[in-house]
mmCIF file of C-alpha atoms in Angstrom:
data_model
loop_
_atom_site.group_PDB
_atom_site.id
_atom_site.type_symbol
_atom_site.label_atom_id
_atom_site.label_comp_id
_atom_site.label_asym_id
_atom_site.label_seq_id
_atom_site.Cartn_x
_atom_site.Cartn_y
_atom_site.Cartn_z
ATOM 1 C CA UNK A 1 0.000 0.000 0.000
ATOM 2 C CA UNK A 2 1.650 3.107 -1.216
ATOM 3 C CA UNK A 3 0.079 6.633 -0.802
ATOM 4 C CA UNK A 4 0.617 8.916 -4.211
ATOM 5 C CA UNK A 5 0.948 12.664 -4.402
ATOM 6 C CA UNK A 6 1.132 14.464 -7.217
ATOM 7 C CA UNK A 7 2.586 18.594 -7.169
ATOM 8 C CA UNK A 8 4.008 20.583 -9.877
ATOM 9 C CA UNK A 9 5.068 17.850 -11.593
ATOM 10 C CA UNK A 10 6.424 15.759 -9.527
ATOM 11 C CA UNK A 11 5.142 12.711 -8.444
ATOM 12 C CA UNK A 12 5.932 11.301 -4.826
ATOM 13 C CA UNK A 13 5.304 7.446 -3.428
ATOM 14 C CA UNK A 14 5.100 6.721 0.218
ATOM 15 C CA UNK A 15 5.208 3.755 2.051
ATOM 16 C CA UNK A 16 2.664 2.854 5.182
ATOM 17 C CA UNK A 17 5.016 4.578 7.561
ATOM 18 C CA UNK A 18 5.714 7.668 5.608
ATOM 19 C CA UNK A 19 8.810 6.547 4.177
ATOM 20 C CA UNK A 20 9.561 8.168 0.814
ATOM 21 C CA UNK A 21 9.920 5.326 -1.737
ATOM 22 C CA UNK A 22 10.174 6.834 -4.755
ATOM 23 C CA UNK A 23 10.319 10.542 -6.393
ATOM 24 C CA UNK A 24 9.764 11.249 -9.728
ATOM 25 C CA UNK A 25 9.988 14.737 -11.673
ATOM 26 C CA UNK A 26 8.639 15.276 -15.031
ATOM 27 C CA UNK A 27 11.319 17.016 -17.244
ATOM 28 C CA UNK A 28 8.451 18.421 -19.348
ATOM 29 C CA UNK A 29 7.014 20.396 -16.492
ATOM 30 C CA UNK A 30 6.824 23.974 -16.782
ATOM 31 C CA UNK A 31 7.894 24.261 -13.929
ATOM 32 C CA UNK A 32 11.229 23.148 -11.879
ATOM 33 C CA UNK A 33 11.092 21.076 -8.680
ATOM 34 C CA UNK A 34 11.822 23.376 -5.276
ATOM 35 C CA UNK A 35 14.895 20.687 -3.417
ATOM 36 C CA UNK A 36 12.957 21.593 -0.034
ATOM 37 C CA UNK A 37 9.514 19.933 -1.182
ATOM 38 C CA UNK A 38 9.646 16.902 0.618
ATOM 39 C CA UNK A 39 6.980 15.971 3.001
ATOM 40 C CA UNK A 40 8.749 15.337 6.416
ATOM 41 C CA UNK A 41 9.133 11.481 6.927
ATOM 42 C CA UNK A 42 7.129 12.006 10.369
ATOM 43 C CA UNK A 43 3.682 13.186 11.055
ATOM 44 C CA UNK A 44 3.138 16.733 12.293
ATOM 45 C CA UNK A 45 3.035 16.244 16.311
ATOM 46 C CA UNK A 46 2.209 18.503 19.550
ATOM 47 C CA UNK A 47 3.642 17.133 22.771
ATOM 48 C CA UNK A 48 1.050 19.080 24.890
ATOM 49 C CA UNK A 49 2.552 18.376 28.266
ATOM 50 C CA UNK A 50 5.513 19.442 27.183
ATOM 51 C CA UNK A 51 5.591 21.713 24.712
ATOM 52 C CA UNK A 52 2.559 23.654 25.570
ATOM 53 C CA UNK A 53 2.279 26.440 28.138
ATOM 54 C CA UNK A 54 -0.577 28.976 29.218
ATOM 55 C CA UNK A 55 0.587 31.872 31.382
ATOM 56 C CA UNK A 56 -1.370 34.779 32.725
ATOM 57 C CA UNK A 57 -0.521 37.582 31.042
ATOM 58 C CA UNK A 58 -2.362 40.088 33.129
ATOM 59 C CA UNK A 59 -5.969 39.969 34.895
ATOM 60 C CA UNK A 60 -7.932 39.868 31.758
ATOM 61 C CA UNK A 61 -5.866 38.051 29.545
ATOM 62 C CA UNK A 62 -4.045 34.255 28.846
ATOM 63 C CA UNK A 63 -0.874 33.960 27.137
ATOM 64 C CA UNK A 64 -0.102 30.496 25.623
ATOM 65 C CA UNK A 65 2.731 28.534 23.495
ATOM 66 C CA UNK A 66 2.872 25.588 21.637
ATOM 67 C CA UNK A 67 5.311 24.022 19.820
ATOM 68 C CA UNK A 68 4.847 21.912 16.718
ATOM 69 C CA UNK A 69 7.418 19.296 15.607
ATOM 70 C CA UNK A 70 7.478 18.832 12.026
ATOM 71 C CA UNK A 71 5.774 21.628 10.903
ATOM 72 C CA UNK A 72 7.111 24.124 8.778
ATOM 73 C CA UNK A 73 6.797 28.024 10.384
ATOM 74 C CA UNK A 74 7.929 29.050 6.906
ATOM 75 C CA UNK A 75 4.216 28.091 5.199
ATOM 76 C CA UNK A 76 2.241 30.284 8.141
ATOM 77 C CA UNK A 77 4.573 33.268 7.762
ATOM 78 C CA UNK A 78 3.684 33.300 4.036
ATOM 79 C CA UNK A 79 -0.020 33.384 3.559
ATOM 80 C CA UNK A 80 -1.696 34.997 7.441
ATOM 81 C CA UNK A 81 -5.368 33.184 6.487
ATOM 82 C CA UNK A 82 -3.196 29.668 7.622
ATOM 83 C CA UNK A 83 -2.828 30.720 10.938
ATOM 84 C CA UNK A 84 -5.796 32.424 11.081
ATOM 85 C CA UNK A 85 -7.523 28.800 9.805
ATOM 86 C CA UNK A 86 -5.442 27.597 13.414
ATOM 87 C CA UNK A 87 -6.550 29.993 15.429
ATOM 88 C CA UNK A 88 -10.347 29.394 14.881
ATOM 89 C CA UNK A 89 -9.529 25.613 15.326
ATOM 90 C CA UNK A 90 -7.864 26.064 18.559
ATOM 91 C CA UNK A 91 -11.165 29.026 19.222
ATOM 92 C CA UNK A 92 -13.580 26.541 17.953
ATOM 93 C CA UNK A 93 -11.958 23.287 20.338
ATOM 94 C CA UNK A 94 -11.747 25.706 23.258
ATOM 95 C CA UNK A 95 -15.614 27.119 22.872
ATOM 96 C CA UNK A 96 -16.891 23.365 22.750
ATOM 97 C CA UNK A 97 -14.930 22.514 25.634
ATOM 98 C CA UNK A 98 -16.021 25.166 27.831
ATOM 99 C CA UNK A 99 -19.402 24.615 27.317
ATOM 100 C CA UNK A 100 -18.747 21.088 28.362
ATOM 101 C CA UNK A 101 -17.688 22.173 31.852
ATOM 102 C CA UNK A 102 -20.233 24.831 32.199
ATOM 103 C CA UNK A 103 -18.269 28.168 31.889
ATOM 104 C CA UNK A 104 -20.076 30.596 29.436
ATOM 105 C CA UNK A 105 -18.310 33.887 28.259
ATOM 106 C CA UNK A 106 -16.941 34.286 24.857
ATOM 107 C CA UNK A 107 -12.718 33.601 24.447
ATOM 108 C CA UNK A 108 -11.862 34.739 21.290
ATOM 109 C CA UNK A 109 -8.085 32.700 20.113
ATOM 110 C CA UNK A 110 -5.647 35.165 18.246
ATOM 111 C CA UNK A 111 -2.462 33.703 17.599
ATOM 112 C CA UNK A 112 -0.430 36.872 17.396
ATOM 113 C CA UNK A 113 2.732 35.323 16.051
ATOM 114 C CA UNK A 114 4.657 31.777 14.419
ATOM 115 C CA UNK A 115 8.222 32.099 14.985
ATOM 116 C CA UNK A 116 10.619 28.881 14.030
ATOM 117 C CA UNK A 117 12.093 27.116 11.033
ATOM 118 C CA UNK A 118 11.309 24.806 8.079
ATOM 119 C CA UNK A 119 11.250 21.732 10.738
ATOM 120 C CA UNK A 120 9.311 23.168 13.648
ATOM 121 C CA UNK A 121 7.032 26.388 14.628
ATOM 122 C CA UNK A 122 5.914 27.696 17.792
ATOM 123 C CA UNK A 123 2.612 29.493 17.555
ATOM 124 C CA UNK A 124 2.309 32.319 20.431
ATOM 125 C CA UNK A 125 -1.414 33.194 20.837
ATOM 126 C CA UNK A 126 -3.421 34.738 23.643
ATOM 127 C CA UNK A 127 -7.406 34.700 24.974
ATOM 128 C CA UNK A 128 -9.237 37.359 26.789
ATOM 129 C CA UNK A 129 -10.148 36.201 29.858
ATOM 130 C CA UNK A 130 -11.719 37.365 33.234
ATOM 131 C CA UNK A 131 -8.965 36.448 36.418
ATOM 132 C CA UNK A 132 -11.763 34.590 37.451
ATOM 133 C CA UNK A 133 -12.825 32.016 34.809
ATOM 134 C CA UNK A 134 -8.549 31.913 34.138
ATOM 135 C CA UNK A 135 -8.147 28.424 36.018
ATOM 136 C CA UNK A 136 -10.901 27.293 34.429
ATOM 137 C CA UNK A 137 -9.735 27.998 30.536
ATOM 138 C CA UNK A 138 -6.259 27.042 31.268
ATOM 139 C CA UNK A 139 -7.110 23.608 31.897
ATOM 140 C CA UNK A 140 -9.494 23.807 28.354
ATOM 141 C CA UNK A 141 -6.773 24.904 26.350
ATOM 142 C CA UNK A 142 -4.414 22.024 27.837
ATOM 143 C CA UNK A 143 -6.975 19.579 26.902
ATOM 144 C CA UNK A 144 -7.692 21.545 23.481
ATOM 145 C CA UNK A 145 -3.859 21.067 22.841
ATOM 146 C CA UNK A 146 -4.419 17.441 22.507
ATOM 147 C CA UNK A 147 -7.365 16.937 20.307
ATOM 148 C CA UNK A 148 -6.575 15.643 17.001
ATOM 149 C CA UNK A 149 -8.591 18.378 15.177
ATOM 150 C CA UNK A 150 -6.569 21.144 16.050
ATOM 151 C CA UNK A 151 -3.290 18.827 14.801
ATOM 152 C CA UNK A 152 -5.241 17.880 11.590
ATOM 153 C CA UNK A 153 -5.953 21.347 10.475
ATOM 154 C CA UNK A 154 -1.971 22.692 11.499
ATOM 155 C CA UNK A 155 -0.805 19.424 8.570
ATOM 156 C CA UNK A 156 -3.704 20.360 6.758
ATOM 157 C CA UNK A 157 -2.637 24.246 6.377
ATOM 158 C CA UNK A 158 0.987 23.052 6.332
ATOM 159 C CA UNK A 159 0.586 20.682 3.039
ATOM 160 C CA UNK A 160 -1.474 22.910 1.639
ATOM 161 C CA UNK A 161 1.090 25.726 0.946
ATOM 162 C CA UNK A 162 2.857 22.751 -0.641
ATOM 163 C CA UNK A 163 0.451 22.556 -3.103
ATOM 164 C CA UNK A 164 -0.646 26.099 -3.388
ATOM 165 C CA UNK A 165 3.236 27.733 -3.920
ATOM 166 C CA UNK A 166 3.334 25.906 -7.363
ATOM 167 C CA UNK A 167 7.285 26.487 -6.994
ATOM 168 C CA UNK A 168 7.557 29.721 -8.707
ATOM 169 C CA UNK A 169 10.638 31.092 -7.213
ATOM 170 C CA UNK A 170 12.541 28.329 -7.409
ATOM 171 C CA UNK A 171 14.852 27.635 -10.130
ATOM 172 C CA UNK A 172 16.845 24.499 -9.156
ATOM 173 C CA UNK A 173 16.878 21.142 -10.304
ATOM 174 C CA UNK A 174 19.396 19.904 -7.433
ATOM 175 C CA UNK A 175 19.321 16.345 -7.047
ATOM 176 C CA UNK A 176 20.487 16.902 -3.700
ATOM 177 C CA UNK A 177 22.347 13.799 -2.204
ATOM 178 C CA UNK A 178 20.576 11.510 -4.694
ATOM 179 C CA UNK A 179 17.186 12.045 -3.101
ATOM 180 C CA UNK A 180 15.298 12.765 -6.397
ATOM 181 C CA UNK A 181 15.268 10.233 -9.765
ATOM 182 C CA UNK A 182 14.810 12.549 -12.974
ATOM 183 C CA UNK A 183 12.733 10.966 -15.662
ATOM 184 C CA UNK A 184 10.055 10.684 -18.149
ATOM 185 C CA UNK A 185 6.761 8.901 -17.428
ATOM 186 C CA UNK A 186 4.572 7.920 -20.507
#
């Protein structure tokens, strides 16, 4: 069972764990293959009891930080409606769980910044809150941290820049240690 992806002309195979098997680059492409498009080999991950923390900023206001493994801060810097897709995830996750425990208000999510690298991103966001209901929405957002939806829609904005960027600025056809096989497919 292989998983196929197709972008700008180039056609990637994938074993069950991820694995790139094969890479293949049409030469008749208009375009030319960008070296760093490469899925990473590992899935997109949030270590929420490590990697997350929610501080109180001042009486009416949370200040969190999580860090995503993986993940490529380079894709939310380029196009803001990414992270703003995140931050009504995270908004969204956070709203339902509240209402779970019985706290009403409304806690709007704005992540204010994504700072890291083409291998991991830490997205700094903050809520309005009231000092009292803060116990209560730190504890939401820790459990918010680890529901899958909010680490589906982080790969989900991630890959698609992949397929959106179409590789415009890039003009090299590196092979780059061997990684890439250059041929025609009928």
């Amino acid at each position: 069972g292989y998983e196929v992806t197709t972008n700008a002309g180039w056609h990637a195979a994938y074993d069950r764990n991820g694995q790139s098997v094969v890479q293949l680059f049409l030469l008749d492409s208009p375009t030319t293959p960008n070296p760093e498009w490469n899925y990473f080999k590992k899935r997109a991950t949030v270590d929420c009891d490590k990697d997350h923390t929610v501080t109180v900023m001042d009486d009416n206001t949370l200040f969190g930080v999580f860090l995503v493994k993986y993940c490529d801060a380079t894709d939310f810097a380029a196009k803001a409606s990414r992270t703003k897709n995140v931050a009504s995830r995270l908004q969204s996750l956070l709203d339902a769980h509240l209402n779970t425990q019985g706290v009403k208000g409304q806690f709007p999510c704005q992540i204010i910044k994504v700072v890291g690298n083409t291998t991991q991103a830490e997205f700094h966001y903050t809520v309005p809150c009231a000092k009292s209901q803060q116990a209560a929405v730190i504890s939401s957002l820790k459990s918010t941290c680890k529901h899958p939806h909010l680490i589906n829609t982080i790969i989900h904005e991630n890959r698609r820049y992949k397929h959106d960027s179409g590789f415009a600025g890039s003009s090299s056809s590196s092979s780059e240690g061997g990684k890439f096989l250059f041929s025609m497919l009928i």
